[in-house]
Amino acid sequence: MLDVAVIGDPAAAEVSLDPVRARLLAELTEPASATMLAARVGLPRQKVNYHLRALERHGLVELVEERRKGNCTERLLVATAASYVISPSALAAVQPDPGRAPDRVSAAWLLALASRLVRDVGDLLSGAARARQRVATFAVDGEVRFASAAERAAFAEELAAAVAALVARYHNPAAGAGRDHRLVVALHPSVKPATKEP
């Protein structure tokens, strides 16, 4: 089972967004049969089977084992990943395009960059899985608290200058055997998780 899988196929995305199927995916971190799942989610086994077949058709769950139980064969399925992300490529013609409005301080542009990041890394993961290889990636995540908007703007300018200097030092367009890498640095206000009322 993968830690995370990126869904790029529109039909698979549609299947995964159904609330019942999403619940079944969440339940299938461990192998289970339709009968076992029906008891957990409170639905008839036939209805669970219907949803499981749709998930299996789109590669979101896979068969782990078949067991004979009397006159029946019990099929144990498991989700192909612990979690899923839907790639913007599932939206094809309406997926965000950072090239349309490159504005460094626009939230829309940041979202388009993040969408491209999800799409590209998803494609890399799929290709690497087929080739049984790993993808060389690196990420930095952190939080910073600014005393004012002026400090935030100064930080952004300093960060941009530092990144530009680092890129200039290592970028080698003449390296024929080299491989291009995309670099995205983002800054946005932190979002606090919603607290549930007791």
PDB file of C-alpha atoms in Angstrom:
ATOM      1  CA  MET A   1       0.000   0.000   0.000  1.00  0.00           C
ATOM      2  CA  LEU A   2       1.281   3.454  -0.925  1.00  0.00           C
ATOM      3  CA  ASP A   3       1.308   6.245   1.663  1.00  0.00           C
ATOM      4  CA  VAL A   4      -0.373   8.567  -0.828  1.00  0.00           C
ATOM      5  CA  ALA A   5      -1.587   8.129  -4.394  1.00  0.00           C
ATOM      6  CA  VAL A   6      -2.481  10.854  -6.861  1.00  0.00           C
ATOM      7  CA  ILE A   7      -5.654  10.303  -8.876  1.00  0.00           C
ATOM      8  CA  GLY A   8      -5.311  11.750 -12.366  1.00  0.00           C
ATOM      9  CA  ASP A   9      -8.127   9.945 -14.159  1.00  0.00           C
ATOM     10  CA  PRO A  10     -11.401  11.925 -14.133  1.00  0.00           C
ATOM     11  CA  ALA A  11     -13.539   8.775 -13.785  1.00  0.00           C
ATOM     12  CA  ALA A  12     -11.449   7.527 -10.839  1.00  0.00           C
ATOM     13  CA  ALA A  13     -11.699  10.969  -9.232  1.00  0.00           C
ATOM     14  CA  GLU A  14     -15.485  10.882  -9.587  1.00  0.00           C
ATOM     15  CA  VAL A  15     -15.655   7.406  -8.071  1.00  0.00           C
ATOM     16  CA  SER A  16     -13.459   8.402  -5.118  1.00  0.00           C
ATOM     17  CA  LEU A  17     -15.552  11.481  -4.297  1.00  0.00           C
ATOM     18  CA  ASP A  18     -18.735   9.502  -3.624  1.00  0.00           C
ATOM     19  CA  PRO A  19     -19.208   9.691   0.186  1.00  0.00           C
ATOM     20  CA  VAL A  20     -19.916   5.966   0.596  1.00  0.00           C
ATOM     21  CA  ARG A  21     -16.895   4.990  -1.500  1.00  0.00           C
ATOM     22  CA  ALA A  22     -14.668   7.462   0.328  1.00  0.00           C
ATOM     23  CA  ARG A  23     -15.778   5.875   3.615  1.00  0.00           C
ATOM     24  CA  LEU A  24     -15.018   2.392   2.245  1.00  0.00           C
ATOM     25  CA  LEU A  25     -11.550   3.552   1.173  1.00  0.00           C
ATOM     26  CA  ALA A  26     -10.944   4.855   4.692  1.00  0.00           C
ATOM     27  CA  GLU A  27     -12.024   1.493   6.136  1.00  0.00           C
ATOM     28  CA  LEU A  28      -9.773  -0.466   3.775  1.00  0.00           C
ATOM     29  CA  THR A  29      -6.407   0.408   5.288  1.00  0.00           C
ATOM     30  CA  GLU A  30      -6.506  -3.238   6.369  1.00  0.00           C
ATOM     31  CA  PRO A  31      -7.899  -6.040   4.180  1.00  0.00           C
ATOM     32  CA  ALA A  32     -11.631  -6.599   4.576  1.00  0.00           C
ATOM     33  CA  SER A  33     -14.493  -8.306   2.774  1.00  0.00           C
ATOM     34  CA  ALA A  34     -17.808  -6.799   1.721  1.00  0.00           C
ATOM     35  CA  THR A  35     -19.475  -8.609   4.639  1.00  0.00           C
ATOM     36  CA  MET A  36     -17.012  -7.147   7.154  1.00  0.00           C
ATOM     37  CA  LEU A  37     -17.391  -3.662   5.674  1.00  0.00           C
ATOM     38  CA  ALA A  38     -21.192  -3.869   5.570  1.00  0.00           C
ATOM     39  CA  ALA A  39     -21.243  -4.373   9.342  1.00  0.00           C
ATOM     40  CA  ARG A  40     -18.896  -1.413   9.874  1.00  0.00           C
ATOM     41  CA  VAL A  41     -20.666   1.087   7.625  1.00  0.00           C
ATOM     42  CA  GLY A  42     -24.244  -0.052   8.194  1.00  0.00           C
ATOM     43  CA  LEU A  43     -25.111  -0.911   4.578  1.00  0.00           C
ATOM     44  CA  PRO A  44     -26.306  -4.139   2.941  1.00  0.00           C
ATOM     45  CA  ARG A  45     -23.482  -6.380   1.706  1.00  0.00           C
ATOM     46  CA  GLN A  46     -24.789  -6.193  -1.893  1.00  0.00           C
ATOM     47  CA  LYS A  47     -24.587  -2.398  -1.863  1.00  0.00           C
ATOM     48  CA  VAL A  48     -21.061  -2.516  -0.424  1.00  0.00           C
ATOM     49  CA  ASN A  49     -20.082  -5.026  -3.132  1.00  0.00           C
ATOM     50  CA  TYR A  50     -21.419  -2.669  -5.813  1.00  0.00           C
ATOM     51  CA  HIS A  51     -19.248   0.196  -4.506  1.00  0.00           C
ATOM     52  CA  LEU A  52     -16.209  -2.048  -4.058  1.00  0.00           C
ATOM     53  CA  ARG A  53     -16.436  -3.193  -7.680  1.00  0.00           C
ATOM     54  CA  ALA A  54     -16.432   0.454  -8.819  1.00  0.00           C
ATOM     55  CA  LEU A  55     -13.391   1.217  -6.648  1.00  0.00           C
ATOM     56  CA  GLU A  56     -11.600  -1.891  -7.923  1.00  0.00           C
ATOM     57  CA  ARG A  57     -12.336  -1.043 -11.575  1.00  0.00           C
ATOM     58  CA  HIS A  58     -10.519   2.261 -11.110  1.00  0.00           C
ATOM     59  CA  GLY A  59      -7.529   0.833  -9.243  1.00  0.00           C
ATOM     60  CA  LEU A  60      -8.395   2.373  -5.873  1.00  0.00           C
ATOM     61  CA  VAL A  61      -8.693  -1.004  -4.130  1.00  0.00           C
ATOM     62  CA  GLU A  62      -7.084  -4.334  -4.959  1.00  0.00           C
ATOM     63  CA  LEU A  63      -7.701  -7.994  -4.242  1.00  0.00           C
ATOM     64  CA  VAL A  64      -5.525  -9.402  -1.455  1.00  0.00           C
ATOM     65  CA  GLU A  65      -7.007 -12.847  -1.000  1.00  0.00           C
ATOM     66  CA  GLU A  66      -9.941 -15.066  -1.902  1.00  0.00           C
ATOM     67  CA  ARG A  67     -11.279 -17.547   0.682  1.00  0.00           C
ATOM     68  CA  ARG A  68     -13.840 -20.282   0.321  1.00  0.00           C
ATOM     69  CA  LYS A  69     -16.664 -19.988   2.857  1.00  0.00           C
ATOM     70  CA  GLY A  70     -19.176 -22.742   2.312  1.00  0.00           C
ATOM     71  CA  ASN A  71     -20.626 -22.279  -1.173  1.00  0.00           C
ATOM     72  CA  CYS A  72     -19.284 -18.728  -1.460  1.00  0.00           C
ATOM     73  CA  THR A  73     -15.954 -17.141  -2.154  1.00  0.00           C
ATOM     74  CA  GLU A  74     -15.065 -14.282   0.174  1.00  0.00           C
ATOM     75  CA  ARG A  75     -12.906 -11.613  -1.444  1.00  0.00           C
ATOM     76  CA  LEU A  76     -10.601  -9.569   0.799  1.00  0.00           C
ATOM     77  CA  LEU A  77      -9.730  -6.156  -0.605  1.00  0.00           C
ATOM     78  CA  VAL A  78      -7.437  -3.374   0.546  1.00  0.00           C
ATOM     79  CA  ALA A  79      -7.051   0.243  -0.544  1.00  0.00           C
ATOM     80  CA  THR A  80      -4.099   0.849  -2.863  1.00  0.00           C
ATOM     81  CA  ALA A  81      -3.046   3.846  -0.736  1.00  0.00           C
ATOM     82  CA  ALA A  82      -3.524   5.164   2.784  1.00  0.00           C
ATOM     83  CA  SER A  83      -4.638   8.510   1.344  1.00  0.00           C
ATOM     84  CA  TYR A  84      -5.416  10.045  -2.030  1.00  0.00           C
ATOM     85  CA  VAL A  85      -4.989  13.414  -3.708  1.00  0.00           C
ATOM     86  CA  ILE A  86      -6.892  14.341  -6.857  1.00  0.00           C
ATOM     87  CA  SER A  87      -4.621  15.805  -9.495  1.00  0.00           C
ATOM     88  CA  PRO A  88      -5.715  18.968 -11.278  1.00  0.00           C
ATOM     89  CA  SER A  89      -5.154  16.994 -14.500  1.00  0.00           C
ATOM     90  CA  ALA A  90      -8.439  15.224 -13.680  1.00  0.00           C
ATOM     91  CA  LEU A  91     -10.073  18.546 -14.603  1.00  0.00           C
ATOM     92  CA  ALA A  92      -8.205  18.655 -17.940  1.00  0.00           C
ATOM     93  CA  ALA A  93      -9.095  21.882 -19.757  1.00  0.00           C
ATOM     94  CA  VAL A  94     -10.001  23.825 -16.606  1.00  0.00           C
ATOM     95  CA  GLN A  95      -7.009  22.905 -14.465  1.00  0.00           C
ATOM     96  CA  PRO A  96      -5.100  25.944 -13.138  1.00  0.00           C
ATOM     97  CA  ASP A  97      -2.243  27.217 -15.305  1.00  0.00           C
ATOM     98  CA  PRO A  98       0.479  29.299 -13.610  1.00  0.00           C
ATOM     99  CA  GLY A  99       1.449  30.660 -17.026  1.00  0.00           C
ATOM    100  CA  ARG A 100      -1.816  32.586 -17.373  1.00  0.00           C
ATOM    101  CA  ALA A 101      -1.175  35.156 -14.638  1.00  0.00           C
ATOM    102  CA  PRO A 102       2.324  35.006 -13.132  1.00  0.00           C
ATOM    103  CA  ASP A 103       1.931  37.417 -10.205  1.00  0.00           C
ATOM    104  CA  ARG A 104       4.234  36.567  -7.276  1.00  0.00           C
ATOM    105  CA  VAL A 105       1.862  38.008  -4.680  1.00  0.00           C
ATOM    106  CA  SER A 106      -1.385  36.604  -6.066  1.00  0.00           C
ATOM    107  CA  ALA A 107      -3.108  33.853  -4.078  1.00  0.00           C
ATOM    108  CA  ALA A 108      -4.571  32.581  -7.371  1.00  0.00           C
ATOM    109  CA  TRP A 109      -1.070  32.189  -8.815  1.00  0.00           C
ATOM    110  CA  LEU A 110       0.119  30.391  -5.674  1.00  0.00           C
ATOM    111  CA  LEU A 111      -2.821  28.014  -5.999  1.00  0.00           C
ATOM    112  CA  ALA A 112      -1.986  27.405  -9.671  1.00  0.00           C
ATOM    113  CA  LEU A 113       1.631  26.640  -8.703  1.00  0.00           C
ATOM    114  CA  ALA A 114       0.466  24.248  -5.975  1.00  0.00           C
ATOM    115  CA  SER A 115      -1.860  22.561  -8.469  1.00  0.00           C
ATOM    116  CA  ARG A 116       0.992  22.091 -10.926  1.00  0.00           C
ATOM    117  CA  LEU A 117       3.109  20.694  -8.072  1.00  0.00           C
ATOM    118  CA  VAL A 118       0.434  18.096  -7.244  1.00  0.00           C
ATOM    119  CA  ARG A 119       0.047  17.162 -10.918  1.00  0.00           C
ATOM    120  CA  ASP A 120       3.781  16.903 -11.621  1.00  0.00           C
ATOM    121  CA  VAL A 121       4.697  14.984  -8.463  1.00  0.00           C
ATOM    122  CA  GLY A 122       1.734  12.679  -9.048  1.00  0.00           C
ATOM    123  CA  ASP A 123       2.983  11.944 -12.566  1.00  0.00           C
ATOM    124  CA  LEU A 124       6.515  11.362 -11.229  1.00  0.00           C
ATOM    125  CA  LEU A 125       5.221   8.978  -8.541  1.00  0.00           C
ATOM    126  CA  SER A 126       3.201   7.001 -11.084  1.00  0.00           C
ATOM    127  CA  GLY A 127       6.178   6.685 -13.419  1.00  0.00           C
ATOM    128  CA  ALA A 128       8.517   5.749 -10.582  1.00  0.00           C
ATOM    129  CA  ALA A 129       6.099   3.082  -9.324  1.00  0.00           C
ATOM    130  CA  ARG A 130       5.940   1.519 -12.803  1.00  0.00           C
ATOM    131  CA  ALA A 131       9.758   1.557 -13.026  1.00  0.00           C
ATOM    132  CA  ARG A 132      10.111   0.432  -9.395  1.00  0.00           C
ATOM    133  CA  GLN A 133      12.239   3.459  -8.599  1.00  0.00           C
ATOM    134  CA  ARG A 134      12.136   6.315  -6.123  1.00  0.00           C
ATOM    135  CA  VAL A 135      11.627   9.990  -6.959  1.00  0.00           C
ATOM    136  CA  ALA A 136      14.334  12.408  -5.787  1.00  0.00           C
ATOM    137  CA  THR A 137      12.468  15.222  -4.047  1.00  0.00           C
ATOM    138  CA  PHE A 138      13.068  17.672  -1.211  1.00  0.00           C
ATOM    139  CA  ALA A 139      10.724  19.946   0.697  1.00  0.00           C
ATOM    140  CA  VAL A 140      10.951  22.452   3.511  1.00  0.00           C
ATOM    141  CA  ASP A 141       7.959  23.311   5.678  1.00  0.00           C
ATOM    142  CA  GLY A 142       7.848  25.735   8.557  1.00  0.00           C
ATOM    143  CA  GLU A 143       6.101  28.699  10.113  1.00  0.00           C
ATOM    144  CA  VAL A 144       7.241  32.243  10.753  1.00  0.00           C
ATOM    145  CA  ARG A 145       5.377  34.983  12.623  1.00  0.00           C
ATOM    146  CA  PHE A 146       5.770  38.542  11.362  1.00  0.00           C
ATOM    147  CA  ALA A 147       5.220  41.632  13.492  1.00  0.00           C
ATOM    148  CA  SER A 148       3.915  43.619  10.513  1.00  0.00           C
ATOM    149  CA  ALA A 149       3.063  43.516   6.825  1.00  0.00           C
ATOM    150  CA  ALA A 150       6.264  45.489   6.166  1.00  0.00           C
ATOM    151  CA  GLU A 151       8.331  42.758   7.849  1.00  0.00           C
ATOM    152  CA  ARG A 152       6.543  40.115   5.777  1.00  0.00           C
ATOM    153  CA  ALA A 153       7.312  42.025   2.562  1.00  0.00           C
ATOM    154  CA  ALA A 154      10.978  42.456   3.567  1.00  0.00           C
ATOM    155  CA  PHE A 155      11.230  38.739   4.376  1.00  0.00           C
ATOM    156  CA  ALA A 156       9.735  37.816   0.990  1.00  0.00           C
ATOM    157  CA  GLU A 157      12.222  40.055  -0.843  1.00  0.00           C
ATOM    158  CA  GLU A 158      15.183  38.642   1.112  1.00  0.00           C
ATOM    159  CA  LEU A 159      13.980  35.092   0.534  1.00  0.00           C
ATOM    160  CA  ALA A 160      13.570  35.722  -3.199  1.00  0.00           C
ATOM    161  CA  ALA A 161      17.091  37.195  -3.407  1.00  0.00           C
ATOM    162  CA  ALA A 162      18.616  34.283  -1.453  1.00  0.00           C
ATOM    163  CA  VAL A 163      16.854  31.694  -3.616  1.00  0.00           C
ATOM    164  CA  ALA A 164      17.845  33.518  -6.828  1.00  0.00           C
ATOM    165  CA  ALA A 165      21.495  33.575  -5.689  1.00  0.00           C
ATOM    166  CA  LEU A 166      21.419  29.867  -4.837  1.00  0.00           C
ATOM    167  CA  VAL A 167      19.827  29.000  -8.191  1.00  0.00           C
ATOM    168  CA  ALA A 168      22.394  31.112 -10.043  1.00  0.00           C
ATOM    169  CA  ARG A 169      25.218  29.283  -8.244  1.00  0.00           C
ATOM    170  CA  TYR A 170      23.990  25.759  -9.096  1.00  0.00           C
ATOM    171  CA  HIS A 171      22.031  26.091 -12.349  1.00  0.00           C
ATOM    172  CA  ASN A 172      24.062  24.734 -15.271  1.00  0.00           C
ATOM    173  CA  PRO A 173      22.181  24.997 -18.578  1.00  0.00           C
ATOM    174  CA  ALA A 174      25.169  23.413 -20.387  1.00  0.00           C
ATOM    175  CA  ALA A 175      24.991  20.176 -18.353  1.00  0.00           C
ATOM    176  CA  GLY A 176      23.829  17.852 -21.130  1.00  0.00           C
ATOM    177  CA  ALA A 177      23.490  14.829 -18.840  1.00  0.00           C
ATOM    178  CA  GLY A 178      21.851  16.903 -16.095  1.00  0.00           C
ATOM    179  CA  ARG A 179      18.201  16.911 -15.205  1.00  0.00           C
ATOM    180  CA  ASP A 180      16.001  19.956 -14.743  1.00  0.00           C
ATOM    181  CA  HIS A 181      14.270  20.336 -11.386  1.00  0.00           C
ATOM    182  CA  ARG A 182      11.375  22.642 -10.534  1.00  0.00           C
ATOM    183  CA  LEU A 183      11.704  24.824  -7.459  1.00  0.00           C
ATOM    184  CA  VAL A 184       8.662  26.303  -5.730  1.00  0.00           C
ATOM    185  CA  VAL A 185       8.945  28.493  -2.647  1.00  0.00           C
ATOM    186  CA  ALA A 186       5.682  29.673  -1.148  1.00  0.00           C
ATOM    187  CA  LEU A 187       4.594  31.867   1.719  1.00  0.00           C
ATOM    188  CA  HIS A 188       0.983  32.139   2.902  1.00  0.00           C
ATOM    189  CA  PRO A 189      -0.842  32.750   6.171  1.00  0.00           C
ATOM    190  CA  SER A 190      -1.127  29.647   8.345  1.00  0.00           C
ATOM    191  CA  VAL A 191      -4.533  28.028   8.525  1.00  0.00           C
ATOM    192  CA  LYS A 192      -5.531  26.784  11.940  1.00  0.00           C
ATOM    193  CA  PRO A 193      -7.382  23.449  11.963  1.00  0.00           C
ATOM    194  CA  ALA A 194     -11.053  23.790  12.839  1.00  0.00           C
ATOM    195  CA  THR A 195     -11.765  22.750  16.409  1.00  0.00           C
ATOM    196  CA  LYS A 196     -14.692  20.435  16.977  1.00  0.00           C
ATOM    197  CA  GLU A 197     -17.232  21.470  19.561  1.00  0.00           C
ATOM    198  CA  PRO A 198     -17.616  19.030  22.474  1.00  0.00           C
TER     199      PRO A 198
END
